[in-house]
Amino acid sequence: MFRINENYLKLGGSYLFSTVGRKAREFQAQHPEVEVISLGIGDVTEPLCPAVIKALHEAVEEMGHAESFHGYAPDLGYVWLRECIAKNDYAARGARITPDEIFVSDGAKSDAGAIQELFSLDARIAVCDPVYPVYVDSNVMAGRTGAFDAETGRYGGVLYMPCRAENGFSPSLPEEAPDVIYLCYPNNPTGMGISKEKLQNWVDYANSSGAVILYDAAYEAYITGDLPHSIYECDGAESCAIELRSFSKNAGFTGTRLGFTVIPKALVRGGVSLHDLWARRHGTRYNGAPYIVQKAGMAVYSEEGKAQIREQIGIYQKNARLIREGLSGAGYTVYGGVDAPYIWLKTPGNMSSWDFFDLLLNQAGVVGTPGSGFGPSGEGYFRLTAFGSPANTEKAVKRIQSL
Ligand code: PLP
């Protein structure tokens, strides 16, 4: 009999955003007169900034001439981009990351899904709950679904670390150390940031227990307060942490695709360099982000690029403030939205997340994301994103206020 990978059958239902999209489409088909506003999926709405567009045009032109044509990009990314990242994202923040510790990729989602390949199938994985679904689903697909095995003393499967209002959406350090800990700050979906002191606690914990932290900093550009932008701002993070970064939310590359992963050479487990393993993996499974896209990424770090993307981020930050203040003024309990483009609200009257989704869609024509779709501790919460246009965001807030 043909044997498929049965781990896929253990995945919970369809991917959250497919269900949200399907419900929104069904509603729109039944109510063509309603202008449905989506503050659901975390996709940007502002176009690429002029500096990026200019770089793309120039790179496309280069590709049309034999003398400036580029074929396969280097597996790990062009050195000029890696040097630029090391300087701007790390050295400028006092973090010691060298260009050869940076792996350029086509975005943080691919890397967030693939990075678990570095770990044993019986590795114990810990995630914050609610969680960006990719961390859990990629581990389930790989087969990390088992429970504690008394004979071997090993765990399989995924440990959920609850994050709710009662603990300030910040989990305590697990008593029994996992092998791998996924942290995402500023957080999707709760929109909460982490202080340097708390992040340092995680780093110290990982260094003393031997755990590896997978730190997803896709939203660092939204930090307004005095919070760490990179885990490598913490002492000792080079020996316990991998960092995932993206150009999607700071520079609007959701459809252009660019990101990078940092694996310091000091990160060694079981006598093996995780940097070397990932380099090996990249060499086998990845042929590099496109030249024209890496050139566009360079433009993000130019003086004009920096100013232009700052302006775009400012638009989304203003949306976040509008949602946060508008909804709390209307009596909702809201979290996040200060250092992240996500607002996490408590559903009114203890409604379930999906009931609130239906209410909002049917009575306000607004699409959000049910918190329960991000994990059990997301039940009773609801996520709105600040990535809509300012006009739509304002309209959506007014509609919710008048419910
Ligand atoms: N990590 C987190 C926490 C995200 O929320 C997202 C996208 O929503 C990603 C990674 C994906 O980023 P990219 O577009 O670079 O794949």
Coordinates of C-alpha atoms and ligand atoms in Angstrom, one line a residue:
M1 CA 0.0 0.0 0.0
F2 CA 1.2 3.5 -0.8
R3 CA 2.4 5.3 2.3
I4 CA 2.1 9.0 2.7
N5 CA 3.5 11.1 5.5
E6 CA 0.7 10.5 8.0
N7 CA 1.9 13.4 10.2
Y8 CA 0.1 15.7 7.8
L9 CA -3.2 14.1 8.9
K10 CA -2.5 15.1 12.5
L11 CA -2.6 18.8 11.6
G12 CA -5.5 20.7 13.0
G13 CA -8.1 21.5 10.4
S14 CA -7.3 23.9 7.5
Y15 CA -4.8 26.6 7.9
L16 CA -6.4 29.4 10.0
F17 CA -6.3 32.1 7.3
S18 CA -7.9 29.8 4.7
T19 CA -10.9 29.4 7.0
V20 CA -11.0 33.2 7.7
G21 CA -10.8 33.9 3.9
R22 CA -13.5 31.4 3.0
K23 CA -15.9 32.8 5.6
A24 CA -15.3 36.3 4.3
R25 CA -15.8 35.3 0.7
E26 CA -19.1 33.5 1.6
F27 CA -20.4 36.5 3.4
Q28 CA -19.4 38.8 0.5
A29 CA -21.2 36.6 -2.0
Q30 CA -24.4 36.7 0.1
H31 CA -24.1 40.4 0.8
P32 CA -22.6 42.0 -2.3
E33 CA -23.8 45.5 -1.1
V34 CA -21.5 45.4 2.0
E35 CA -18.0 46.8 1.6
V36 CA -16.1 44.2 3.7
I37 CA -13.0 45.6 5.4
S38 CA -10.3 43.1 6.3
L39 CA -8.1 43.7 9.3
G40 CA -7.5 40.0 9.4
I41 CA -4.5 38.6 7.6
G42 CA -1.3 40.4 8.4
D43 CA -0.5 41.6 4.8
V44 CA 0.6 45.2 4.1
T45 CA -1.3 47.6 1.9
E46 CA 1.3 50.4 1.2
P47 CA 3.2 50.0 -2.1
L48 CA 6.9 49.4 -2.2
C49 CA 8.8 52.7 -1.5
P50 CA 10.4 54.6 -4.4
A51 CA 14.0 53.7 -3.4
V52 CA 13.1 50.0 -3.6
I53 CA 11.3 50.4 -6.9
K54 CA 14.3 52.3 -8.4
A55 CA 16.6 49.5 -7.3
L56 CA 14.3 46.8 -8.8
H57 CA 14.2 48.7 -12.1
E58 CA 18.0 49.0 -12.2
A59 CA 18.5 45.3 -11.3
V60 CA 16.0 44.2 -13.9
E61 CA 17.9 46.2 -16.5
E62 CA 21.2 44.6 -15.5
M63 CA 19.7 41.2 -16.0
G64 CA 19.0 42.1 -19.6
H65 CA 22.7 42.4 -20.6
A66 CA 25.2 39.6 -20.8
E67 CA 27.9 41.7 -19.0
S68 CA 25.7 42.5 -15.9
F69 CA 23.5 39.4 -16.0
H70 CA 23.3 37.3 -12.7
G71 CA 22.5 33.6 -12.6
Y72 CA 22.3 31.6 -9.4
A73 CA 22.8 33.8 -6.3
P74 CA 25.3 32.5 -3.7
D75 CA 23.5 30.0 -1.4
L76 CA 23.9 32.2 1.6
G77 CA 23.1 35.5 -0.1
Y78 CA 25.2 38.2 -1.8
V79 CA 28.0 39.4 0.5
W80 CA 27.1 43.1 0.0
L81 CA 23.7 42.5 1.5
R82 CA 25.0 40.4 4.3
E83 CA 27.6 43.0 5.2
C84 CA 24.9 45.7 5.1
I85 CA 22.7 43.7 7.4
A86 CA 25.5 43.0 9.8
K87 CA 26.3 46.7 10.0
N88 CA 22.8 48.2 10.2
D89 CA 20.9 45.6 12.1
Y90 CA 23.5 44.3 14.4
A91 CA 26.7 46.4 14.8
A92 CA 24.6 49.5 15.1
R93 CA 22.8 47.9 18.1
G94 CA 26.0 46.7 19.7
A95 CA 25.5 43.1 18.6
R96 CA 28.5 41.2 17.3
I97 CA 27.1 39.3 14.3
T98 CA 29.4 38.8 11.3
P99 CA 28.2 38.7 7.6
D100 CA 29.0 35.0 7.4
E101 CA 26.6 34.3 10.2
I102 CA 23.7 35.7 8.1
F103 CA 21.8 33.5 5.7
V104 CA 19.7 35.5 3.2
S105 CA 16.4 33.8 2.3
D106 CA 13.1 34.3 0.6
G107 CA 11.4 35.2 3.9
A108 CA 10.9 34.3 7.5
K109 CA 8.1 31.9 7.0
S110 CA 10.2 29.5 4.9
D111 CA 12.9 29.6 7.5
A112 CA 10.6 29.4 10.5
G113 CA 9.1 26.3 9.0
A114 CA 12.3 24.7 7.9
I115 CA 14.6 25.4 10.9
Q116 CA 13.2 22.5 12.9
E117 CA 15.0 20.2 10.5
L118 CA 18.1 20.8 12.6
F119 CA 16.7 19.1 15.6
S120 CA 16.1 15.5 16.5
L121 CA 12.6 14.1 16.1
D122 CA 12.3 13.5 19.8
A123 CA 13.4 17.1 20.6
R124 CA 11.0 18.8 23.0
I125 CA 9.6 21.9 21.5
A126 CA 8.1 24.8 23.5
V127 CA 6.0 27.6 21.9
C128 CA 4.1 30.5 23.3
D129 CA 0.4 30.0 23.3
P130 CA -1.2 31.8 21.3
V131 CA 1.4 31.1 18.6
Y132 CA 2.2 31.9 15.0
P133 CA 0.8 28.7 13.5
V134 CA 3.9 27.9 11.4
Y135 CA 6.0 27.0 14.4
V136 CA 3.6 24.2 15.5
D137 CA 2.5 22.9 12.2
S138 CA 6.0 22.5 10.8
N139 CA 6.9 20.4 13.9
V140 CA 3.7 18.3 13.5
M141 CA 4.5 17.7 9.8
A142 CA 8.0 16.6 10.9
G143 CA 6.4 14.1 13.3
R144 CA 7.0 15.8 16.7
T145 CA 3.6 14.7 18.0
G146 CA 4.5 12.1 20.6
A147 CA 4.0 12.5 24.3
F148 CA 6.5 11.9 27.1
D149 CA 8.2 8.5 26.8
A150 CA 8.9 7.1 30.3
E151 CA 11.3 4.5 29.0
T152 CA 13.7 6.9 27.3
G153 CA 12.9 9.9 29.5
R154 CA 12.4 11.9 26.3
Y155 CA 9.6 14.0 25.1
G156 CA 8.2 14.4 21.6
G157 CA 5.6 16.9 20.7
V158 CA 5.1 20.5 21.5
L159 CA 4.8 22.2 24.9
Y160 CA 2.4 25.2 25.0
M161 CA 3.4 28.0 27.3
P162 CA 0.2 29.9 28.0
C163 CA 0.2 33.7 27.5
R164 CA -2.9 35.4 28.8
A165 CA -3.8 38.6 30.4
E166 CA -3.2 37.0 33.8
N167 CA 0.5 36.6 33.2
G168 CA 0.9 39.8 31.1
F169 CA 1.1 37.6 28.0
S170 CA 4.6 36.6 29.0
P171 CA 5.2 32.9 29.9
S172 CA 7.2 31.8 32.8
L173 CA 10.3 29.7 32.2
P174 CA 9.3 26.0 31.9
E175 CA 10.4 24.0 35.0
E176 CA 11.6 21.2 32.7
A177 CA 13.7 22.7 30.0
P178 CA 12.7 22.1 26.5
D179 CA 15.3 21.5 23.8
V180 CA 14.0 24.2 21.5
I181 CA 12.0 27.4 22.5
Y182 CA 10.3 29.5 19.9
L183 CA 9.9 33.1 20.9
C184 CA 8.4 35.9 18.8
Y185 CA 8.8 39.5 19.9
P186 CA 7.2 41.9 19.2
N187 CA 4.6 39.1 19.3
N188 CA 2.2 37.9 16.6
P189 CA -0.6 37.6 17.6
T190 CA -0.7 39.4 21.0
G191 CA 1.1 42.5 19.8
M192 CA 3.2 42.6 23.0
G193 CA 6.9 43.4 23.2
I194 CA 9.5 42.0 25.6
S195 CA 11.8 43.9 27.9
K196 CA 15.6 43.4 27.6
E197 CA 15.6 42.1 31.2
K198 CA 13.0 39.4 30.4
L199 CA 14.7 38.4 27.2
Q200 CA 18.0 38.2 29.1
N201 CA 16.3 35.7 31.5
W202 CA 15.4 33.5 28.5
V203 CA 19.0 33.7 27.2
D204 CA 20.4 32.8 30.6
Y205 CA 17.9 30.0 31.0
A206 CA 18.8 28.6 27.5
N207 CA 22.5 28.8 28.1
S208 CA 22.2 27.0 31.5
S209 CA 19.8 24.3 30.3
G210 CA 21.3 23.8 26.8
A211 CA 18.1 24.8 25.0
V212 CA 18.1 26.6 21.7
I213 CA 16.0 29.7 21.3
L214 CA 14.4 30.4 17.9
Y215 CA 13.8 34.1 18.0
D216 CA 11.4 35.6 15.5
A217 CA 11.9 39.3 15.2
A218 CA 9.8 39.9 12.1
Y219 CA 8.2 42.9 13.7
E220 CA 11.2 44.6 15.3
A221 CA 10.7 47.7 13.1
Y222 CA 7.5 48.5 15.1
I223 CA 9.2 48.9 18.4
T224 CA 8.5 52.3 19.9
G225 CA 9.8 51.8 23.4
D226 CA 13.1 50.9 24.9
L227 CA 12.9 47.2 23.9
P228 CA 15.5 45.0 22.3
H229 CA 15.3 44.8 18.5
S230 CA 17.5 41.7 18.3
I231 CA 18.1 38.9 20.8
Y232 CA 21.8 39.5 20.2
E233 CA 21.5 42.6 22.3
C234 CA 21.4 40.2 25.2
D235 CA 24.7 38.9 26.7
G236 CA 25.5 35.4 25.7
A237 CA 22.7 35.1 23.0
E238 CA 25.3 34.0 20.4
S239 CA 25.7 30.7 22.1
C240 CA 22.0 29.8 22.4
A241 CA 19.9 31.7 19.8
I242 CA 18.9 31.7 16.2
E243 CA 17.2 34.8 14.9
L244 CA 14.7 35.1 12.1
R245 CA 14.1 38.4 10.3
S246 CA 11.9 39.5 7.4
F247 CA 11.7 42.4 5.0
S248 CA 7.9 41.9 4.8
K249 CA 6.5 44.1 7.5
N250 CA 9.2 46.8 7.7
A251 CA 9.5 47.3 3.9
G252 CA 6.4 45.8 2.4
F253 CA 8.2 42.8 0.8
T254 CA 5.3 40.4 1.5
G255 CA 4.9 39.8 -2.3
T256 CA 8.6 40.4 -3.1
R257 CA 10.0 37.9 -0.7
L258 CA 13.2 38.5 1.3
G259 CA 14.3 37.6 4.8
F260 CA 17.3 36.3 6.7
T261 CA 18.3 34.0 9.5
V262 CA 21.2 34.5 11.8
I263 CA 23.0 31.5 13.2
P264 CA 26.1 32.5 15.1
K265 CA 29.1 30.2 14.9
A266 CA 29.2 30.1 18.7
L267 CA 26.0 28.1 18.7
V268 CA 27.1 24.5 19.2
R269 CA 25.0 21.7 20.5
G270 CA 26.1 18.1 20.9
G271 CA 29.5 19.2 19.7
V272 CA 28.0 20.2 16.3
S273 CA 27.8 23.7 14.9
L274 CA 24.2 24.6 14.0
H275 CA 25.6 27.2 11.6
D276 CA 27.4 24.4 9.6
L277 CA 24.3 22.3 9.5
W278 CA 22.1 25.1 8.2
A279 CA 24.8 26.0 5.6
R280 CA 24.7 22.4 4.5
R281 CA 20.9 22.5 4.4
H282 CA 20.9 25.7 2.4
G283 CA 23.3 24.4 -0.1
T284 CA 21.2 21.3 -0.7
R285 CA 17.7 22.7 -0.6
Y286 CA 17.9 26.4 -1.5
N287 CA 19.2 28.2 -4.5
G288 CA 19.3 31.7 -3.1
A289 CA 16.9 34.7 -3.1
P290 CA 16.8 36.4 -6.5
Y291 CA 19.5 39.0 -7.4
I292 CA 16.9 41.7 -8.1
V293 CA 15.2 41.1 -4.8
Q294 CA 18.5 41.3 -2.9
K295 CA 19.3 44.5 -4.7
A296 CA 15.9 45.8 -3.6
G297 CA 16.8 44.7 -0.1
M298 CA 19.9 46.8 -0.2
A299 CA 17.8 49.9 -1.1
V300 CA 15.9 49.4 2.2
Y301 CA 19.2 50.4 4.0
S302 CA 20.0 53.4 1.8
E303 CA 19.3 56.8 3.4
E304 CA 16.3 57.4 1.1
G305 CA 15.1 53.9 1.7
K306 CA 15.3 54.2 5.5
A307 CA 13.4 57.5 5.5
Q308 CA 10.7 56.1 3.2
I309 CA 10.1 52.9 5.0
R310 CA 10.0 54.8 8.4
E311 CA 7.2 56.8 6.9
Q312 CA 5.3 53.7 5.9
I313 CA 5.8 52.1 9.3
G314 CA 4.5 55.3 10.8
I315 CA 1.3 54.9 8.8
Y316 CA 0.7 51.5 10.3
Q317 CA 1.7 52.6 13.8
K318 CA -0.9 55.4 13.5
N319 CA -3.5 52.8 12.4
A320 CA -2.6 50.7 15.5
R321 CA -3.1 53.7 17.8
L322 CA -6.4 54.4 16.2
I323 CA -7.7 50.9 16.7
R324 CA -6.3 50.6 20.2
E325 CA -7.7 53.9 21.4
G326 CA -10.9 53.7 19.4
L327 CA -11.8 50.3 20.8
S328 CA -10.7 50.9 24.4
G329 CA -12.7 54.1 24.2
A330 CA -15.7 52.0 23.2
G331 CA -15.3 49.8 26.2
Y332 CA -13.2 47.0 24.8
T333 CA -10.2 45.6 26.7
V334 CA -7.3 45.8 24.3
Y335 CA -3.7 44.8 24.4
G336 CA -0.7 45.2 22.1
G337 CA -0.5 47.7 19.3
V338 CA 2.2 49.8 20.9
D339 CA 5.3 48.0 19.7
A340 CA 3.6 45.8 17.1
P341 CA 1.1 46.2 14.3
Y342 CA -1.3 43.8 16.1
I343 CA -4.1 44.6 18.5
W344 CA -5.3 41.8 20.7
L345 CA -8.7 42.4 22.2
K346 CA -10.7 40.5 24.8
T347 CA -14.0 39.4 23.3
P348 CA -16.9 41.2 25.0
G349 CA -19.1 39.2 27.4
N350 CA -16.8 36.2 27.2
M351 CA -17.9 35.3 23.7
S352 CA -15.9 32.7 21.9
S353 CA -13.4 34.0 19.4
W354 CA -15.2 32.5 16.4
D355 CA -18.6 33.9 17.7
F356 CA -17.0 37.3 17.8
F357 CA -15.6 36.8 14.3
D358 CA -19.1 36.0 13.0
L359 CA -20.6 39.0 14.9
L360 CA -18.0 41.4 13.5
L361 CA -18.3 40.1 10.0
N362 CA -22.2 40.0 10.0
Q363 CA -22.9 43.2 11.8
A364 CA -19.9 45.4 11.0
G365 CA -18.6 43.9 7.7
V366 CA -15.1 43.7 9.4
V367 CA -12.9 40.7 9.2
G368 CA -10.5 40.0 12.0
T369 CA -8.8 36.8 13.2
P370 CA -10.2 34.6 16.0
G371 CA -7.6 34.3 18.8
S372 CA -8.5 30.6 19.3
G373 CA -7.0 29.9 15.9
F374 CA -3.6 30.7 17.3
G375 CA -3.8 28.2 20.2
P376 CA -5.9 27.2 23.2
S377 CA -4.9 30.3 25.2
G378 CA -6.1 32.5 22.4
E379 CA -9.7 31.5 23.1
G380 CA -11.7 34.6 24.1
Y381 CA -9.4 36.9 22.3
F382 CA -9.4 38.4 18.8
R383 CA -6.7 39.9 16.6
L384 CA -6.9 43.0 14.5
T385 CA -4.1 44.2 12.3
A386 CA -2.9 47.7 11.6
F387 CA -2.0 46.9 8.0
G388 CA -5.2 48.2 6.4
S389 CA -5.3 51.6 4.7
P390 CA -5.8 54.5 7.1
A391 CA -9.2 55.2 5.5
N392 CA -10.4 51.6 5.9
T393 CA -9.0 51.4 9.4
E394 CA -10.9 54.4 10.4
K395 CA -14.1 53.1 8.9
A396 CA -13.6 49.7 10.5
V397 CA -13.1 51.3 14.0
K398 CA -16.2 53.5 13.6
R399 CA -18.3 50.4 12.6
I400 CA -17.0 48.4 15.6
Q401 CA -17.7 51.4 17.9
S402 CA -21.3 51.5 16.7
L403 CA -22.0 47.8 17.2
Ligands
PLP1 N1 7.1 35.4 11.4 C1 6.0 36.0 12.0 C2 5.8 36.0 13.4 C3 5.0 36.4 11.1 O1 3.8 36.9 11.6 C4 5.1 36.4 9.7 C5 4.1 36.8 8.8 O2 3.0 37.1 9.1 C6 6.3 35.8 9.2 C7 7.3 35.3 10.1 C8 6.5 35.6 7.8 O3 7.3 36.5 7.2 P1 7.8 36.5 5.7 O4 6.8 37.3 4.9 O5 9.1 37.0 5.7 O6 7.8 35.0 5.3

